[in-house]
Each structure stands twice: as C-alpha cells, then as structure tokens.
mmCIF file of C-alpha atoms in Angstrom:
data_model
loop_
_atom_site.group_PDB
_atom_site.id
_atom_site.type_symbol
_atom_site.label_atom_id
_atom_site.label_comp_id
_atom_site.label_asym_id
_atom_site.label_seq_id
_atom_site.Cartn_x
_atom_site.Cartn_y
_atom_site.Cartn_z
ATOM 1 C CA MET A 11 -2.917 -14.408 -26.898
ATOM 2 C CA THR A 12 -2.229 -10.928 -25.533
ATOM 3 C CA VAL A 13 -2.373 -10.205 -21.759
ATOM 4 C CA ILE A 14 -2.597 -6.538 -20.649
ATOM 5 C CA VAL A 15 -2.510 -4.706 -17.347
ATOM 6 C CA THR A 16 -5.815 -2.896 -16.783
ATOM 7 C CA GLY A 17 -5.414 -1.777 -13.208
ATOM 8 C CA VAL A 18 -2.683 -0.800 -10.690
ATOM 9 C CA GLY A 19 -3.233 -0.327 -6.995
ATOM 10 C CA VAL A 20 -0.934 0.315 -3.971
ATOM 11 C CA ALA A 21 -1.402 0.288 -0.277
ATOM 12 C CA MET A 22 1.924 1.677 1.045
ATOM 13 C CA PRO A 23 2.863 3.959 3.961
ATOM 14 C CA GLY A 24 2.288 7.509 2.753
ATOM 15 C CA VAL A 25 1.501 6.404 -0.777
ATOM 16 C CA ASP A 26 -2.038 5.996 -2.232
ATOM 17 C CA SER A 27 -1.339 5.959 -6.000
ATOM 18 C CA VAL A 28 1.210 4.703 -8.530
ATOM 19 C CA ALA A 29 2.145 8.321 -9.318
ATOM 20 C CA ALA A 30 2.951 8.928 -5.625
ATOM 21 C CA LEU A 31 4.930 5.601 -5.471
ATOM 22 C CA ALA A 32 7.095 6.706 -8.388
ATOM 23 C CA THR A 33 8.221 9.773 -6.570
ATOM 24 C CA ALA A 34 8.320 8.449 -2.977
ATOM 25 C CA ARG A 35 11.640 8.697 -1.158
ATOM 26 C CA GLY A 36 10.700 6.467 1.729
ATOM 27 C CA PRO A 37 7.805 5.133 3.679
ATOM 28 C CA GLU A 38 5.879 7.617 5.809
ATOM 29 C CA GLY A 39 3.166 6.815 8.437
ATOM 30 C CA THR A 40 1.089 3.665 8.142
ATOM 31 C CA VAL A 41 -1.718 2.227 6.079
ATOM 32 C CA ASP A 42 -5.153 2.388 7.856
ATOM 33 C CA PRO A 43 -7.333 -0.337 6.413
ATOM 34 C CA ALA A 44 -10.456 0.818 8.332
ATOM 35 C CA ALA A 45 -10.176 4.205 6.580
ATOM 36 C CA LEU A 46 -10.317 2.586 3.166
ATOM 37 C CA LEU A 47 -12.471 -0.530 3.733
ATOM 38 C CA GLY A 48 -14.542 0.382 6.796
ATOM 39 C CA ARG A 49 -14.264 -1.399 10.119
ATOM 40 C CA LYS A 50 -16.739 -4.191 9.359
ATOM 41 C CA GLY A 51 -15.104 -7.481 8.923
ATOM 42 C CA LEU A 52 -11.563 -6.448 9.842
ATOM 43 C CA ARG A 53 -11.543 -7.192 13.553
ATOM 44 C CA TYR A 54 -10.058 -10.708 13.424
ATOM 45 C CA LYS A 55 -7.929 -10.512 10.284
ATOM 46 C CA ASP A 56 -4.211 -10.348 10.497
ATOM 47 C CA ARG A 57 -2.240 -7.403 9.249
ATOM 48 C CA ALA A 58 -1.128 -9.025 5.950
ATOM 49 C CA THR A 59 -4.760 -9.868 5.055
ATOM 50 C CA GLN A 60 -5.854 -6.358 5.861
ATOM 51 C CA LEU A 61 -3.195 -4.913 3.667
ATOM 52 C CA GLY A 62 -4.035 -7.381 0.848
ATOM 53 C CA LEU A 63 -7.647 -6.330 0.928
ATOM 54 C CA CYS A 64 -6.651 -2.681 0.710
ATOM 55 C CA ALA A 65 -4.427 -3.254 -2.330
ATOM 56 C CA ALA A 66 -7.201 -5.375 -3.893
ATOM 57 C CA GLN A 67 -9.763 -2.625 -3.280
ATOM 58 C CA ARG A 68 -7.634 -0.054 -4.974
ATOM 59 C CA VAL A 69 -6.681 -2.146 -7.950
ATOM 60 C CA LEU A 70 -10.225 -3.281 -8.644
ATOM 61 C CA THR A 71 -11.410 0.283 -8.469
ATOM 62 C CA ASP A 72 -8.526 1.469 -10.728
ATOM 63 C CA ALA A 73 -9.459 -1.218 -13.286
ATOM 64 C CA GLY A 74 -13.138 -0.061 -13.281
ATOM 65 C CA LEU A 75 -14.324 -3.353 -11.835
ATOM 66 C CA LEU A 76 -15.465 -1.591 -8.619
ATOM 67 C CA ARG A 77 -17.164 1.862 -8.654
ATOM 68 C CA GLU A 78 -19.424 3.934 -6.507
ATOM 69 C CA GLY A 79 -22.277 1.819 -5.137
ATOM 70 C CA VAL A 80 -20.633 -1.440 -6.309
ATOM 71 C CA THR A 81 -18.771 -3.365 -3.633
ATOM 72 C CA THR A 82 -18.176 -6.771 -5.261
ATOM 73 C CA VAL A 83 -17.190 -7.870 -8.732
ATOM 74 C CA ASP A 84 -19.014 -11.193 -8.405
ATOM 75 C CA ASP A 85 -17.232 -12.966 -11.233
ATOM 76 C CA PRO A 86 -16.471 -16.722 -11.725
ATOM 77 C CA ARG A 87 -13.762 -15.856 -14.294
ATOM 78 C CA THR A 88 -11.531 -13.636 -12.124
ATOM 79 C CA ALA A 89 -8.560 -15.428 -10.489
ATOM 80 C CA VAL A 90 -6.666 -14.288 -7.356
ATOM 81 C CA LEU A 91 -2.953 -14.753 -6.908
ATOM 82 C CA VAL A 92 -1.094 -13.509 -3.837
ATOM 83 C CA SER A 93 2.662 -13.209 -3.344
ATOM 84 C CA SER A 94 3.774 -13.068 0.356
ATOM 85 C CA ASN A 95 6.811 -14.430 1.900
ATOM 86 C CA LEU A 96 5.893 -13.417 5.482
ATOM 87 C CA GLY A 97 2.166 -13.320 5.189
ATOM 88 C CA ASN A 98 0.347 -14.560 8.300
ATOM 89 C CA VAL A 99 3.544 -15.702 10.093
ATOM 90 C CA ASP A 100 2.442 -13.805 13.179
ATOM 91 C CA THR A 101 -0.770 -15.841 13.424
ATOM 92 C CA VAL A 102 1.020 -19.152 12.732
ATOM 93 C CA CYS A 103 3.578 -18.455 15.415
ATOM 94 C CA ARG A 104 0.882 -17.482 17.873
ATOM 95 C CA VAL A 105 -1.150 -20.682 17.222
ATOM 96 C CA THR A 106 1.957 -22.812 17.421
ATOM 97 C CA ARG A 107 3.006 -21.311 20.723
ATOM 98 C CA THR A 108 -0.478 -21.764 22.100
ATOM 99 C CA ILE A 109 -0.586 -25.440 21.143
ATOM 100 C CA ALA A 110 2.840 -26.018 22.683
ATOM 101 C CA GLU A 111 1.869 -24.359 25.928
ATOM 102 C CA GLU A 112 -1.875 -25.150 26.292
ATOM 103 C CA GLY A 113 -2.711 -27.836 23.711
ATOM 104 C CA THR A 114 -5.198 -27.563 20.806
ATOM 105 C CA HIS A 115 -8.027 -26.596 23.171
ATOM 106 C CA GLY A 116 -6.358 -23.268 23.930
ATOM 107 C CA VAL A 117 -6.413 -22.108 20.221
ATOM 108 C CA SER A 118 -9.031 -19.371 19.506
ATOM 109 C CA PRO A 119 -11.486 -20.256 16.899
ATOM 110 C CA MET A 120 -10.886 -16.821 15.493
ATOM 111 C CA ASP A 121 -7.323 -17.751 14.850
ATOM 112 C CA THR A 122 -7.795 -21.183 13.179
ATOM 113 C CA PRO A 123 -8.859 -19.910 9.649
ATOM 114 C CA ASN A 124 -6.232 -17.185 9.757
ATOM 115 C CA ALA A 125 -3.497 -19.799 10.102
ATOM 116 C CA SER A 126 -4.121 -21.026 6.609
ATOM 117 C CA SER A 127 -1.297 -20.283 4.174
ATOM 118 C CA ASN A 128 -3.804 -19.166 1.620
ATOM 119 C CA ILE A 129 -5.781 -16.912 3.935
ATOM 120 C CA ILE A 130 -4.908 -13.568 2.077
ATOM 121 C CA ALA A 131 -5.945 -14.863 -1.344
ATOM 122 C CA SER A 132 -9.127 -16.482 0.011
ATOM 123 C CA GLU A 133 -10.210 -13.438 1.962
ATOM 124 C CA ILE A 134 -9.803 -11.169 -1.065
ATOM 125 C CA ALA A 135 -11.819 -13.582 -3.216
ATOM 126 C CA ILE A 136 -14.599 -13.822 -0.642
ATOM 127 C CA ARG A 137 -14.809 -10.066 0.009
ATOM 128 C CA PHE A 138 -14.966 -9.045 -3.642
ATOM 129 C CA GLY A 139 -16.742 -12.156 -5.192
ATOM 130 C CA LEU A 140 -13.772 -13.416 -7.233
ATOM 131 C CA ARG A 141 -14.639 -17.097 -7.925
ATOM 132 C CA GLY A 142 -11.829 -18.059 -10.285
ATOM 133 C CA PRO A 143 -8.622 -19.911 -9.416
ATOM 134 C CA ASN A 144 -7.128 -18.889 -6.109
ATOM 135 C CA LEU A 145 -3.523 -19.395 -4.896
ATOM 136 C CA THR A 146 -0.641 -18.075 -2.934
ATOM 137 C CA LEU A 147 3.050 -17.993 -3.890
ATOM 138 C CA CYS A 148 5.873 -17.800 -1.415
ATOM 139 C CA ASN A 149 9.225 -17.843 -3.231
ATOM 140 C CA GLY A 150 11.608 -15.251 -1.878
ATOM 141 C CA PRO A 151 12.587 -12.152 -3.888
ATOM 142 C CA ALA A 152 11.093 -13.574 -7.181
ATOM 143 C CA SER A 153 7.752 -14.350 -5.636
ATOM 144 C CA GLY A 154 5.966 -11.281 -6.957
ATOM 145 C CA LEU A 155 7.204 -11.882 -10.459
ATOM 146 C CA ASP A 156 6.209 -15.497 -10.266
ATOM 147 C CA ALA A 157 2.677 -14.460 -9.270
ATOM 148 C CA VAL A 158 2.423 -12.347 -12.386
ATOM 149 C CA ARG A 159 3.848 -15.213 -14.465
ATOM 150 C CA TRP A 160 1.270 -17.627 -13.062
ATOM 151 C CA GLY A 161 -1.505 -15.152 -13.571
ATOM 152 C CA VAL A 162 -0.559 -14.884 -17.269
ATOM 153 C CA SER A 163 -0.471 -18.727 -17.466
ATOM 154 C CA LEU A 164 -3.984 -18.982 -16.060
ATOM 155 C CA LEU A 165 -5.273 -16.576 -18.604
ATOM 156 C CA ARG A 166 -3.521 -18.217 -21.497
ATOM 157 C CA ALA A 167 -4.848 -21.582 -20.386
ATOM 158 C CA ASP A 168 -8.401 -20.098 -20.448
ATOM 159 C CA ARG A 169 -8.858 -20.745 -16.697
ATOM 160 C CA ALA A 170 -9.872 -17.175 -16.249
ATOM 161 C CA ASP A 171 -10.496 -13.891 -18.118
ATOM 162 C CA ARG A 172 -8.671 -11.748 -15.637
ATOM 163 C CA ALA A 173 -6.396 -12.145 -12.619
ATOM 164 C CA VAL A 174 -5.951 -10.010 -9.546
ATOM 165 C CA VAL A 175 -2.308 -10.262 -8.564
ATOM 166 C CA VAL A 176 -1.358 -8.900 -5.087
ATOM 167 C CA GLY A 177 1.939 -8.688 -3.367
ATOM 168 C CA VAL A 178 1.923 -7.952 0.374
ATOM 169 C CA GLU A 179 4.316 -8.054 3.337
ATOM 170 C CA PRO A 180 3.439 -7.002 6.937
ATOM 171 C CA ASP A 181 5.575 -5.417 9.570
ATOM 172 C CA ASN A 182 5.120 -6.644 13.121
ATOM 173 C CA GLU A 183 7.181 -7.867 16.059
ATOM 174 C CA ILE A 184 7.338 -11.501 14.907
ATOM 175 C CA VAL A 185 8.308 -10.457 11.350
ATOM 176 C CA ARG A 186 11.125 -8.243 12.689
ATOM 177 C CA ASP A 187 12.446 -11.081 14.914
ATOM 178 C CA LEU A 188 12.594 -13.333 11.886
ATOM 179 C CA VAL A 189 14.182 -11.008 9.347
ATOM 180 C CA GLY A 190 16.298 -8.963 11.757
ATOM 181 C CA GLY A 191 14.666 -5.547 11.183
ATOM 182 C CA ALA A 192 11.723 -3.636 9.928
ATOM 183 C CA VAL A 193 9.797 -4.463 6.737
ATOM 184 C CA VAL A 194 7.848 -1.926 4.639
ATOM 185 C CA ASP A 195 4.293 -2.572 5.867
ATOM 186 C CA GLY A 196 2.239 -2.500 2.657
ATOM 187 C CA GLY A 197 1.066 -4.107 -0.630
ATOM 188 C CA ALA A 198 0.686 -3.568 -4.346
ATOM 189 C CA ALA A 199 -1.537 -5.123 -7.024
ATOM 190 C CA LEU A 200 -2.215 -5.522 -10.676
ATOM 191 C CA VAL A 201 -5.167 -6.585 -12.663
ATOM 192 C CA LEU A 202 -4.107 -8.746 -15.557
ATOM 193 C CA GLU A 203 -6.651 -9.255 -18.338
ATOM 194 C CA ARG A 204 -7.083 -11.100 -21.604
ATOM 195 C CA ALA A 205 -7.044 -8.382 -24.260
ATOM 196 C CA GLU A 206 -10.421 -9.441 -25.793
ATOM 197 C CA ALA A 207 -12.142 -9.497 -22.328
ATOM 198 C CA ALA A 208 -10.755 -6.021 -21.507
ATOM 199 C CA GLN A 209 -11.912 -4.698 -24.907
ATOM 200 C CA ALA A 210 -15.378 -6.231 -24.330
ATOM 201 C CA ARG A 211 -15.914 -4.197 -21.177
ATOM 202 C CA GLY A 212 -14.179 -1.084 -22.480
ATOM 203 C CA ALA A 213 -11.197 -1.247 -20.159
ATOM 204 C CA THR A 214 -8.158 0.971 -20.642
ATOM 205 C CA PRO A 215 -4.921 -0.905 -21.279
ATOM 206 C CA ARG A 216 -2.063 0.335 -19.072
ATOM 207 C CA ALA A 217 0.750 -2.092 -20.255
ATOM 208 C CA VAL A 218 1.200 -5.302 -22.286
ATOM 209 C CA ILE A 219 2.794 -8.312 -20.542
ATOM 210 C CA GLY A 220 5.710 -9.342 -22.732
ATOM 211 C CA ALA A 221 7.922 -12.435 -22.838
ATOM 212 C CA HIS A 222 9.758 -13.675 -19.763
ATOM 213 C CA THR A 223 12.519 -16.194 -18.936
ATOM 214 C CA ARG A 224 14.300 -17.304 -15.822
ATOM 215 C CA GLY A 225 17.829 -18.500 -15.130
ATOM 216 C CA PRO A 226 21.139 -17.656 -13.405
ATOM 217 C CA ASP A 227 22.738 -16.280 -16.540
ATOM 218 C CA VAL A 228 21.658 -12.597 -16.921
ATOM 219 C CA ALA A 229 23.342 -12.092 -20.293
ATOM 220 C CA GLY A 230 21.848 -15.350 -21.577
ATOM 221 C CA ASN A 231 18.423 -14.406 -20.260
ATOM 222 C CA ILE A 232 18.615 -11.028 -21.988
ATOM 223 C CA ALA A 233 19.654 -12.635 -25.236
ATOM 224 C CA GLU A 234 16.794 -15.105 -25.089
ATOM 225 C CA LEU A 235 14.251 -12.300 -24.409
ATOM 226 C CA ALA A 236 15.653 -10.239 -27.213
ATOM 227 C CA GLU A 237 14.518 -12.894 -29.760
ATOM 228 C CA ALA A 238 10.935 -12.463 -28.538
ATOM 229 C CA GLU A 239 11.052 -8.750 -27.573
ATOM 230 C CA PRO A 240 13.153 -6.822 -30.087
ATOM 231 C CA ASP A 241 12.550 -3.426 -28.421
ATOM 232 C CA GLN A 242 14.863 -2.503 -25.503
ATOM 233 C CA PRO A 243 13.197 -2.182 -22.102
ATOM 234 C CA ALA A 244 12.497 1.406 -20.999
ATOM 235 C CA VAL A 245 13.668 0.614 -17.426
ATOM 236 C CA TRP A 246 15.398 -2.179 -15.415
ATOM 237 C CA PHE A 247 14.201 -3.358 -11.955
ATOM 238 C CA ALA A 248 17.341 -5.029 -10.647
ATOM 239 C CA PRO A 249 19.947 -4.661 -7.938
ATOM 240 C CA ALA A 250 22.643 -2.147 -8.680
ATOM 241 C CA SER A 251 25.197 -5.027 -8.527
ATOM 242 C CA ALA A 252 23.383 -7.221 -11.142
ATOM 243 C CA PRO A 253 25.861 -7.924 -13.879
ATOM 244 C CA GLY A 254 25.235 -8.018 -17.642
ATOM 245 C CA LEU A 255 22.456 -5.421 -17.952
ATOM 246 C CA PRO A 256 22.825 -3.072 -20.926
ATOM 247 C CA ALA A 257 23.570 0.617 -20.014
ATOM 248 C CA GLY A 258 21.583 3.542 -21.022
ATOM 249 C CA ARG A 259 18.300 2.768 -19.182
ATOM 250 C CA PRO A 260 17.183 3.836 -15.741
ATOM 251 C CA ARG A 261 17.663 1.148 -13.052
ATOM 252 C CA HIS A 262 15.663 0.781 -9.859
ATOM 253 C CA ASP A 263 16.827 -1.551 -6.986
ATOM 254 C CA LEU A 264 13.692 -3.071 -5.574
ATOM 255 C CA THR A 265 15.496 -4.425 -2.554
#
C-alpha cells in the first residue's frame, strides 16, 4: 500500500510556510497562537499544546481538510500522532511542586487535565474532530521520525485513512533549566494519507513515504534501504559528523 504526504504545516518563529522554512537562517520573533486560532479555548492550555494546535491548523488547511467556513474535519478515520520530548513538562513540574508543598488539594482543576502526557494529541483531536487512533511519542532525537513511522503503520494496518503527525517543542523557563539553554519554540506537521483515500477526495500528493530502517550501522542501513529504494535520496537530513553517507547530495543538520 502506498502512503503519501498530502499536507505540510509549520508554526515556527518568523516562519509561516514550508517555503519560508527552507530559506530561514534562524528563528525570529514568536508564534502567536491567538492570531491564528483566536483566543477562545486557549486560556488554560500550556505552550506546547497551543503550538501543536497551530501546526495542526496549518497542516489540515494545507491538505484541504479545513477551508474557509469549515473549522473541524469530524472524521473517525483520521489519526493523530504527536512527537514531543519536552511537551507539557512545565505543567507537570508545577503540579508536582504544588503537591509537594500544599498537597493534592492545592492543585488547580485547570492544571489536572494538562498534566496528561497525551494532552497535545488529545486536544488536537478534540478541536478538529479527529476520532481515529491518538498517541504521543517521546523518544529523543528520533521521536519525530518514529511518529511518521507509526503513522504509516496505522495506515497500512487499516486503522485509519489518514494521520496528522505533529512535532512540537516549547521554550519556557522550566525547559531551559532542564536542557541548559533555549529551545526553538515551535512545531511542524504532516498529513499522511493512504493513496486511494487521497485520490478519492482529490488531494494533491506532495511526497511518497518510502522504505525505512533503523540501526546503529549507517552503512548497513543505507545498503538495506537501497534494496527497497534503488533511487538515491535527493537530500540527507543528518548531522555533519554522521559517517557513511554517500557524497554528492545536500546535507542538513537538524540539530
């Protein structure tokens, strides 16, 4: 079964499109969720959830699933997968501190749902009516790619017709204390879709999801992929120090 990308969305500082992201030289300014989503419903949501909602809004619009006058997809066959390593850590730390100092009676009822590890994915699903499988991945540098891989698995297992995959990381005081510095405060998203479902609704294919593999041996991984994907990749997304990558293609260090 063929899985394609039918939508791309970004919510990054100073960047509001994929074309702008491709030419950006560094983050500028901040993302204002209220400007994109309106203020209603944002008041008690943590920064990561707000950024995830922005990325989801843009990717659903880009995929043609949202348009003027239509605010929800309302589809039981659309999954949501979120990748976030830091996510709602500010809320979790605040709740934990409150419990330690005041006991459970001191925790605000507004904070309780936001302490869930799946809050970003669930809020995206609720806001846009996406009633398929819903989960969060937290797996370090590979987390975003794993979210894409799990999205493809859900589609190939016929658990969904499309998947909204969102990667988001917030920047706040607690995050900076944990990681030792600033984090790019933003998110990005893809809509993955079964090719037949996309064709049925007249969606425009942006890319085809090819084979993948995983392991510590870069050269071995490349050789394994070459058996399934005979064409050379047009670009590599890997650290400059990564060994074993063939030369002659552009390389972007996502770190």
